Short mmCIF file of C-alpha atoms and ligand atoms in Angstrom, two decimals:
data_model
loop_
_atom_site.label_atom_id
_atom_site.label_comp_id
_atom_site.label_asym_id
_atom_site.label_seq_id
_atom_site.Cartn_x
_atom_site.Cartn_y
_atom_site.Cartn_z
CA UNK A 240 0.02 -94.28 -10.60
CA UNK A 241 -3.66 -95.36 -10.40
CA UNK A 242 -5.61 -94.55 -13.49
CA UNK A 243 -8.14 -92.27 -11.79
CA UNK A 244 -5.39 -89.96 -10.54
CA UNK A 245 -3.95 -89.85 -13.98
CA UNK A 246 -7.34 -88.67 -15.25
CA UNK A 247 -7.46 -85.74 -12.81
CA UNK A 248 -3.94 -84.62 -13.55
CA UNK A 249 -4.74 -84.53 -17.24
CA UNK A 250 -7.79 -82.33 -16.62
CA UNK A 251 -6.13 -79.13 -17.89
CA UNK A 252 -6.16 -80.70 -21.33
CA UNK A 253 -9.84 -81.65 -21.26
CA UNK A 254 -12.05 -80.61 -24.11
CA UNK A 255 -13.79 -77.89 -22.00
CA UNK A 256 -10.56 -76.01 -21.74
CA UNK A 257 -9.54 -76.12 -25.36
CA UNK A 258 -9.21 -72.85 -27.28
CA UNK A 259 -12.29 -73.77 -29.33
CA UNK A 260 -14.39 -74.36 -26.22
CA UNK A 261 -13.24 -71.05 -24.77
CA UNK A 262 -14.06 -69.29 -28.02
CA UNK A 263 -17.55 -70.80 -28.05
CA UNK A 264 -18.21 -69.84 -24.43
CA UNK A 265 -17.01 -66.34 -25.22
CA UNK A 266 -19.27 -66.12 -28.27
CA UNK A 267 -22.26 -67.28 -26.23
CA UNK A 268 -21.75 -64.56 -23.65
CA UNK A 269 -21.25 -61.93 -26.37
CA UNK A 270 -24.55 -62.97 -28.00
CA UNK A 271 -26.27 -62.65 -24.66
CA UNK A 272 -24.93 -59.12 -24.21
CA UNK A 273 -26.16 -58.23 -27.71
CA UNK A 274 -29.62 -59.65 -27.03
CA UNK A 275 -29.96 -57.34 -24.04
CA UNK A 276 -28.88 -54.19 -25.89
CA UNK A 277 -31.49 -51.46 -26.13
CA UNK A 278 -30.82 -48.46 -28.31
CA UNK A 279 -32.70 -45.29 -29.02
CA UNK A 280 -32.35 -43.10 -32.06
CA UNK A 281 -32.87 -39.36 -31.88
CA UNK A 282 -34.38 -38.80 -35.33
CA UNK A 283 -31.21 -37.19 -36.72
CA UNK A 284 -29.71 -38.80 -39.81
CA UNK A 285 -26.10 -39.94 -39.78
CA UNK A 286 -24.70 -40.10 -43.28
CA UNK A 287 -21.65 -42.31 -43.48
CA UNK A 288 -19.58 -43.07 -46.54
CA UNK A 289 -17.64 -46.32 -46.46
CA UNK A 290 -14.47 -45.67 -48.41
CA UNK A 291 -11.03 -46.97 -49.16
CA UNK A 292 -9.54 -46.65 -52.61
CA UNK A 293 -8.24 -50.19 -52.37
CA UNK A 294 -10.48 -52.96 -53.68
CA UNK A 295 -11.23 -56.09 -51.71
CA UNK A 296 -10.68 -54.63 -48.24
CA UNK A 297 -14.26 -55.21 -47.05
CA UNK A 298 -16.07 -51.97 -47.96
CA UNK A 299 -19.18 -53.64 -49.34
CA UNK A 300 -19.23 -56.38 -46.71
CA UNK A 301 -18.95 -53.76 -43.98
CA UNK A 302 -21.61 -51.51 -45.52
CA UNK A 303 -24.29 -54.17 -45.82
CA UNK A 304 -23.59 -55.95 -42.55
CA UNK A 305 -23.41 -52.80 -40.44
CA UNK A 306 -26.61 -51.62 -42.18
CA UNK A 307 -28.44 -54.87 -41.48
CA UNK A 308 -27.14 -54.99 -37.90
CA UNK A 309 -28.38 -51.42 -37.33
CA UNK A 310 -31.79 -52.30 -38.77
CA UNK A 311 -31.93 -55.35 -36.47
CA UNK A 312 -31.59 -53.09 -33.42
CA UNK A 313 -34.38 -50.81 -34.57
CA UNK A 314 -32.77 -48.21 -36.84
CA UNK A 315 -34.15 -47.25 -40.25
CA UNK A 316 -31.26 -47.55 -42.65
CA UNK A 317 -30.70 -46.64 -46.29
CA UNK A 318 -27.80 -48.14 -48.20
CA UNK A 319 -26.73 -46.31 -51.34
CA UNK A 320 -24.86 -48.58 -53.72
CA UNK A 321 -22.42 -46.35 -55.60
CA UNK A 322 -20.29 -49.17 -56.98
CA UNK A 323 -21.16 -50.16 -60.59
CA UNK A 324 -20.46 -53.77 -59.58
CA UNK A 325 -23.64 -53.67 -57.50
CA UNK A 326 -22.36 -56.06 -54.83
CA UNK A 327 -24.16 -54.22 -52.03
CA UNK A 328 -27.48 -54.49 -53.93
CA UNK A 329 -26.87 -58.23 -54.39
CA UNK A 330 -26.06 -58.80 -50.72
CA UNK A 331 -29.22 -56.95 -49.69
CA UNK A 332 -31.33 -59.14 -51.98
CA UNK A 333 -32.42 -56.21 -54.14
CA UNK A 334 -32.86 -56.69 -57.92
CA UNK A 335 -30.49 -54.53 -59.94
CA UNK A 336 -30.52 -55.70 -63.54
CA UNK A 337 -29.94 -53.16 -66.30
CA UNK A 338 -33.61 -52.18 -66.78
CA UNK A 339 -34.17 -51.38 -63.07
CA UNK A 340 -34.14 -47.68 -62.11
CA UNK A 341 -31.00 -47.06 -60.11
CA UNK A 342 -28.61 -44.53 -58.63
CA UNK A 343 -27.55 -43.83 -62.22
CA UNK A 344 -30.96 -42.28 -62.94
CA UNK A 345 -30.69 -40.19 -59.78
CA UNK A 346 -27.24 -38.84 -60.63
CA UNK A 347 -27.67 -38.32 -64.36
CA UNK A 348 -31.39 -37.82 -64.97
CA UNK A 349 -32.30 -36.29 -61.60
CA UNK A 350 -34.84 -38.96 -60.63
CA UNK A 351 -35.98 -38.53 -57.01
CA UNK A 352 -34.19 -41.03 -54.80
CA UNK A 353 -37.57 -42.22 -53.46
CA UNK A 354 -38.42 -43.48 -56.97
CA UNK A 355 -35.55 -45.95 -57.06
CA UNK A 356 -35.21 -47.04 -53.42
CA UNK A 357 -36.25 -50.64 -52.70
CA UNK A 358 -36.91 -52.38 -49.41
CA UNK A 359 -34.57 -55.26 -48.65
CA UNK A 360 -36.34 -58.57 -48.01
CA UNK A 361 -34.17 -58.77 -44.90
CA UNK A 362 -36.01 -56.12 -42.89
CA UNK A 363 -38.81 -53.57 -43.35
CA UNK A 364 -36.38 -51.00 -41.92
CA UNK A 365 -33.59 -51.72 -44.41
CA UNK A 366 -33.62 -49.91 -47.76
CA UNK A 367 -31.32 -49.91 -50.76
CA UNK A 368 -30.77 -47.52 -53.64
CA UNK A 369 -29.43 -50.08 -56.13
CA UNK A 370 -26.61 -49.70 -58.56
CA UNK A 371 -26.81 -51.08 -62.09
CA UNK A 372 -24.17 -51.58 -64.74
CA UNK A 373 -25.11 -48.15 -66.19
CA UNK A 374 -23.36 -46.56 -63.26
CA UNK A 375 -20.04 -47.54 -64.85
CA UNK A 376 -20.66 -44.80 -67.42
CA UNK A 377 -21.72 -42.22 -64.85
CA UNK A 378 -18.14 -41.48 -63.82
CA UNK A 379 -17.54 -40.04 -67.33
CA UNK A 380 -21.04 -38.65 -67.93
CA UNK A 381 -20.95 -36.66 -64.70
CA UNK A 382 -17.93 -34.67 -65.86
CA UNK A 383 -20.02 -32.46 -68.14
CA UNK A 384 -22.99 -32.07 -65.75
CA UNK A 385 -23.97 -29.03 -63.74
CA UNK A 386 -23.28 -29.34 -59.99
CA UNK A 387 -21.61 -32.64 -60.72
CA UNK A 388 -20.16 -33.03 -57.19
CA UNK A 389 -23.45 -32.25 -55.41
CA UNK A 390 -25.97 -34.41 -57.19
CA UNK A 391 -26.16 -37.18 -54.62
CA UNK A 392 -26.26 -34.70 -51.75
CA UNK A 393 -29.20 -32.80 -53.23
CA UNK A 394 -31.13 -36.01 -53.93
CA UNK A 395 -30.45 -37.32 -50.44
CA UNK A 396 -31.51 -34.10 -48.72
CA UNK A 397 -34.81 -34.18 -50.60
CA UNK A 398 -35.32 -37.84 -49.73
CA UNK A 399 -34.65 -37.38 -46.01
CA UNK A 400 -36.89 -34.34 -45.82
CA UNK A 401 -39.78 -36.00 -47.61
CA UNK A 402 -39.48 -39.25 -45.68
CA UNK A 403 -42.45 -39.80 -43.37
CA UNK A 404 -40.42 -41.63 -40.77
CA UNK A 405 -36.91 -40.59 -39.78
CA UNK A 406 -33.99 -42.13 -41.61
CA UNK A 407 -31.49 -42.93 -38.86
CA UNK A 408 -28.55 -43.98 -41.01
CA UNK A 409 -27.46 -43.64 -44.60
CA UNK A 410 -24.49 -45.82 -45.55
CA UNK A 411 -22.86 -45.24 -48.91
CA UNK A 412 -20.83 -48.05 -50.50
CA UNK A 413 -18.11 -46.49 -52.64
CA UNK A 414 -16.23 -47.89 -55.62
CA UNK A 415 -12.48 -48.44 -55.13
CA UNK A 416 -11.37 -45.16 -56.71
CA UNK A 417 -11.42 -41.47 -55.98
CA UNK A 418 -13.47 -40.39 -58.99
CA UNK A 419 -16.67 -38.36 -59.22
CA UNK A 420 -18.84 -41.11 -57.72
CA UNK A 421 -16.74 -41.16 -54.56
CA UNK A 422 -16.62 -37.35 -54.54
CA UNK A 423 -20.44 -37.34 -54.65
CA UNK A 424 -20.42 -39.64 -51.62
CA UNK A 425 -17.93 -37.42 -49.76
CA UNK A 426 -20.01 -34.35 -50.53
CA UNK A 427 -23.24 -35.96 -49.34
CA UNK A 428 -21.86 -37.48 -46.11
CA UNK A 429 -20.65 -36.10 -42.83
CA UNK A 430 -18.74 -39.17 -41.72
CA UNK A 431 -16.14 -41.31 -43.43
CA UNK A 432 -15.77 -44.90 -42.28
CA UNK A 433 -12.68 -46.79 -43.43
CA UNK A 434 -12.52 -50.58 -43.32
CA UNK A 435 -8.93 -51.75 -43.05
CA UNK A 436 -7.89 -55.26 -43.86
CA UNK A 437 -5.44 -56.64 -41.31
CA UNK A 438 -2.83 -57.63 -43.87
CA UNK A 439 0.32 -56.34 -45.52
CA UNK A 440 0.27 -52.73 -46.73
CA UNK A 441 -2.90 -51.97 -44.73
CA UNK A 442 -1.86 -48.37 -44.22
CA UNK A 443 -0.59 -47.90 -47.76
CA UNK A 444 -2.72 -45.39 -49.63
CA UNK A 445 -4.42 -44.25 -46.45
CA UNK A 446 -2.64 -40.90 -46.49
CA UNK A 447 -3.88 -40.37 -50.05
CA UNK A 448 -7.44 -41.10 -48.91
CA UNK A 449 -7.13 -38.75 -45.93
CA UNK A 450 -5.67 -36.09 -48.25
CA UNK A 451 -8.77 -36.40 -50.42
CA UNK A 452 -11.00 -36.08 -47.36
CA UNK A 453 -9.18 -32.83 -46.43
CA UNK A 454 -9.59 -31.49 -49.97
CA UNK A 455 -13.31 -32.17 -49.87
CA UNK A 456 -13.55 -30.58 -46.42
CA UNK A 457 -11.89 -27.45 -47.71
CA UNK A 458 -13.69 -27.04 -51.02
CA UNK A 459 -16.97 -28.92 -50.95
CA UNK A 460 -18.09 -30.15 -47.55
CA UNK A 461 -16.72 -28.73 -44.29
CA UNK A 462 -18.76 -31.23 -42.21
CA UNK A 463 -16.89 -34.25 -43.54
CA UNK A 464 -14.63 -36.04 -41.07
CA UNK A 465 -13.09 -39.44 -40.49
CA UNK A 466 -15.26 -40.88 -37.72
CA UNK A 467 -14.66 -44.62 -37.77
CA UNK A 468 -12.03 -47.18 -38.70
CA UNK A 469 -12.99 -50.84 -38.63
CA UNK A 470 -10.38 -53.60 -38.68
CA UNK A 471 -11.65 -56.43 -40.88
CA UNK A 472 -10.69 -59.93 -41.99
CA UNK A 473 -8.67 -60.31 -38.82
CA UNK A 474 -6.95 -63.65 -38.48
CA UNK A 475 -6.00 -64.05 -34.82
CA UNK A 476 -3.64 -66.92 -35.62
CA UNK A 477 -1.13 -64.71 -37.41
CA UNK A 478 1.20 -62.33 -35.65
CA UNK A 479 1.06 -60.06 -38.69
CA UNK A 480 -2.65 -59.35 -38.21
CA UNK A 481 -2.02 -58.36 -34.60
CA UNK A 482 0.88 -56.12 -35.64
CA UNK A 483 -1.22 -54.38 -38.27
CA UNK A 484 -4.07 -53.89 -35.78
CA UNK A 485 -1.68 -52.39 -33.20
CA UNK A 486 -0.15 -50.08 -35.79
CA UNK A 487 -3.53 -48.77 -36.94
CA UNK A 488 -4.64 -48.25 -33.33
CA UNK A 489 -1.46 -46.28 -32.59
CA UNK A 490 -2.09 -43.98 -35.55
CA UNK A 491 -5.82 -43.54 -34.96
CA UNK A 492 -6.58 -44.13 -31.26
CA UNK A 493 -9.89 -42.23 -31.39
CA UNK A 494 -11.27 -43.62 -34.61
CA UNK A 495 -10.62 -47.37 -34.48
CA UNK A 496 -13.54 -49.39 -33.11
CA UNK A 497 -12.72 -51.81 -30.30
CA UNK A 498 -14.62 -54.49 -32.19
CA UNK A 499 -12.59 -56.34 -34.81
CA UNK A 500 -14.21 -58.36 -37.61
CA UNK A 501 -12.69 -61.84 -37.88
CA UNK A 502 -12.04 -63.59 -41.16
CA UNK A 503 -15.01 -65.92 -41.45
CA UNK A 504 -16.30 -68.25 -44.12
CA UNK A 505 -19.92 -67.41 -43.17
CA UNK A 506 -19.29 -63.74 -43.98
CA UNK A 507 -17.96 -64.53 -47.44
CA UNK A 508 -20.69 -67.10 -48.19
CA UNK A 509 -23.66 -64.89 -47.35
CA UNK A 510 -23.72 -62.72 -50.54
CA UNK A 511 -24.14 -65.77 -52.79
CA UNK A 512 -27.48 -66.32 -51.03
CA UNK A 513 -28.43 -62.66 -51.57
CA UNK A 514 -28.11 -62.06 -47.85
CA UNK A 515 -25.99 -60.30 -45.28
CA UNK A 516 -24.36 -62.52 -42.69
CA UNK A 517 -26.77 -61.04 -40.13
CA UNK A 518 -29.65 -62.77 -41.95
CA UNK A 519 -27.67 -65.74 -43.24
CA UNK A 520 -26.21 -66.84 -39.90
CA UNK A 521 -26.83 -64.19 -37.27
CA UNK A 522 -25.26 -66.21 -34.46
CA UNK A 523 -21.96 -66.86 -36.26
CA UNK A 524 -18.75 -65.18 -35.11
CA UNK A 525 -18.70 -62.77 -38.08
CA UNK A 526 -22.32 -61.72 -37.57
CA UNK A 527 -21.83 -61.23 -33.83
CA UNK A 528 -18.79 -59.05 -34.54
CA UNK A 529 -20.68 -56.90 -37.07
CA UNK A 530 -23.58 -56.54 -34.62
CA UNK A 531 -21.13 -55.45 -31.91
CA UNK A 532 -19.49 -52.97 -34.27
CA UNK A 533 -22.89 -51.46 -35.13
CA UNK A 534 -23.82 -51.08 -31.45
CA UNK A 535 -20.43 -49.53 -30.75
CA UNK A 536 -20.95 -46.99 -33.55
CA UNK A 537 -24.29 -45.94 -32.09
CA UNK A 538 -23.05 -45.77 -28.49
CA UNK A 539 -19.85 -43.89 -29.32
CA UNK A 540 -21.64 -40.94 -30.87
CA UNK A 541 -24.19 -40.90 -28.09
CA UNK A 542 -21.26 -40.69 -25.63
CA UNK A 543 -19.71 -37.88 -27.73
CA UNK A 544 -22.90 -35.87 -27.92
CA UNK A 545 -23.51 -36.24 -24.16
CA UNK A 546 -20.01 -34.90 -23.55
CA UNK A 547 -20.52 -32.04 -25.98
CA UNK A 548 -23.86 -31.25 -24.39
CA UNK A 549 -22.29 -31.18 -20.94
CA UNK A 550 -19.42 -28.87 -21.85
P1 ADP Y 74 -14.57 -54.24 -51.28
O1 ADP Y 74 -15.99 -53.79 -51.31
O2 ADP Y 74 -13.67 -53.34 -50.48
O3 ADP Y 74 -14.01 -54.50 -52.65
P2 ADP Y 74 -15.61 -56.72 -50.27
O4 ADP Y 74 -16.47 -56.34 -49.13
O5 ADP Y 74 -16.29 -57.04 -51.56
O6 ADP Y 74 -14.48 -55.64 -50.50
O7 ADP Y 74 -14.73 -57.96 -49.78
C1 ADP Y 74 -13.77 -58.57 -50.64
C2 ADP Y 74 -13.85 -60.09 -50.49
O8 ADP Y 74 -13.52 -60.48 -49.17
C3 ADP Y 74 -15.26 -60.62 -50.74
O9 ADP Y 74 -15.14 -61.84 -51.43
C4 ADP Y 74 -15.81 -60.84 -49.35
O10 ADP Y 74 -16.78 -61.87 -49.31
C5 ADP Y 74 -14.57 -61.21 -48.58
N1 ADP Y 74 -14.66 -60.82 -47.16
C6 ADP Y 74 -14.94 -59.60 -46.66
N2 ADP Y 74 -14.94 -59.60 -45.32
C7 ADP Y 74 -14.66 -60.88 -44.95
C8 ADP Y 74 -14.53 -61.55 -43.68
N3 ADP Y 74 -14.66 -60.90 -42.51
N4 ADP Y 74 -14.24 -62.87 -43.70
C9 ADP Y 74 -14.08 -63.54 -44.86
N5 ADP Y 74 -14.19 -62.97 -46.07
C10 ADP Y 74 -14.49 -61.66 -46.13
MG1 MG Y 75 -17.19 -53.28 -52.94
#
């Protein structure tokens, strides 16, 4: 066989057709779609608590990246860091050493939220109420306080009312437990967002979390509902990840976002530079996925409210 013919028959294996090339082409077209997105916000505040009593499932990563992605499409966003570890504050580039006024002072000493909120260097529309190490003691100190479950809610209501420009989103990053800090988040929010890691035992503990949400609904906050589930750290090469994703979608067809966040080194590197992945490498696969998830969250509710308005 002449060599030239051989070259054409081997074309299906050319570099342009490799999985990596296809992935890159796909990413390019997804970026293009994102660049053309135009969103409007109606001035109402959506308060979303990002919860899962498991640690290491992507709560903080999801909170800061969705927040930054929302700010990048024009929303004004406040992140409340309720985890004493302060990882959300770090990722947003906001100082949170022990002497800095923090959420602790709001919950325990009734500081106005406006006094502790800082602007993230990432965007003039992105704000953070930082956590400091003192917050570790708040879980215990709150027990003896008056209106201990409502403190965050009251502070947040005052903040939103006094704010000169509308606050479009409040995202609350919860610690991995169902103590008084998380209860304060559940009482202040109307939506619960659950990041689920596409690995073994993903659904384990979820019924406990949903049981807590129902308890809060009944006794403290009837508005609270599970609005969003986000599949994170998805590794498309394993069949297990796909199985977990399918299982979660079967259980929660309405709540699971179509967008899935891939496992990505860029996502895990970003916090060590005091940045979200949106700022650190906004064109990377992880950043594109978080930007898509944020757009989907905005569009889904707009679709819901149009339907409600029409009925
Ligand atoms: P949580 O707040 O639930 O404890 P984190 O958001 O801190 O979880 O994530 C746990 C770890 O996983 C962190 O080291 C984080 O950088 C990493 N991680 C989170 N999401 C991803 C991702 N999509 N790809 C790679 N690493 C991730
Ligand atoms: Mg966390």
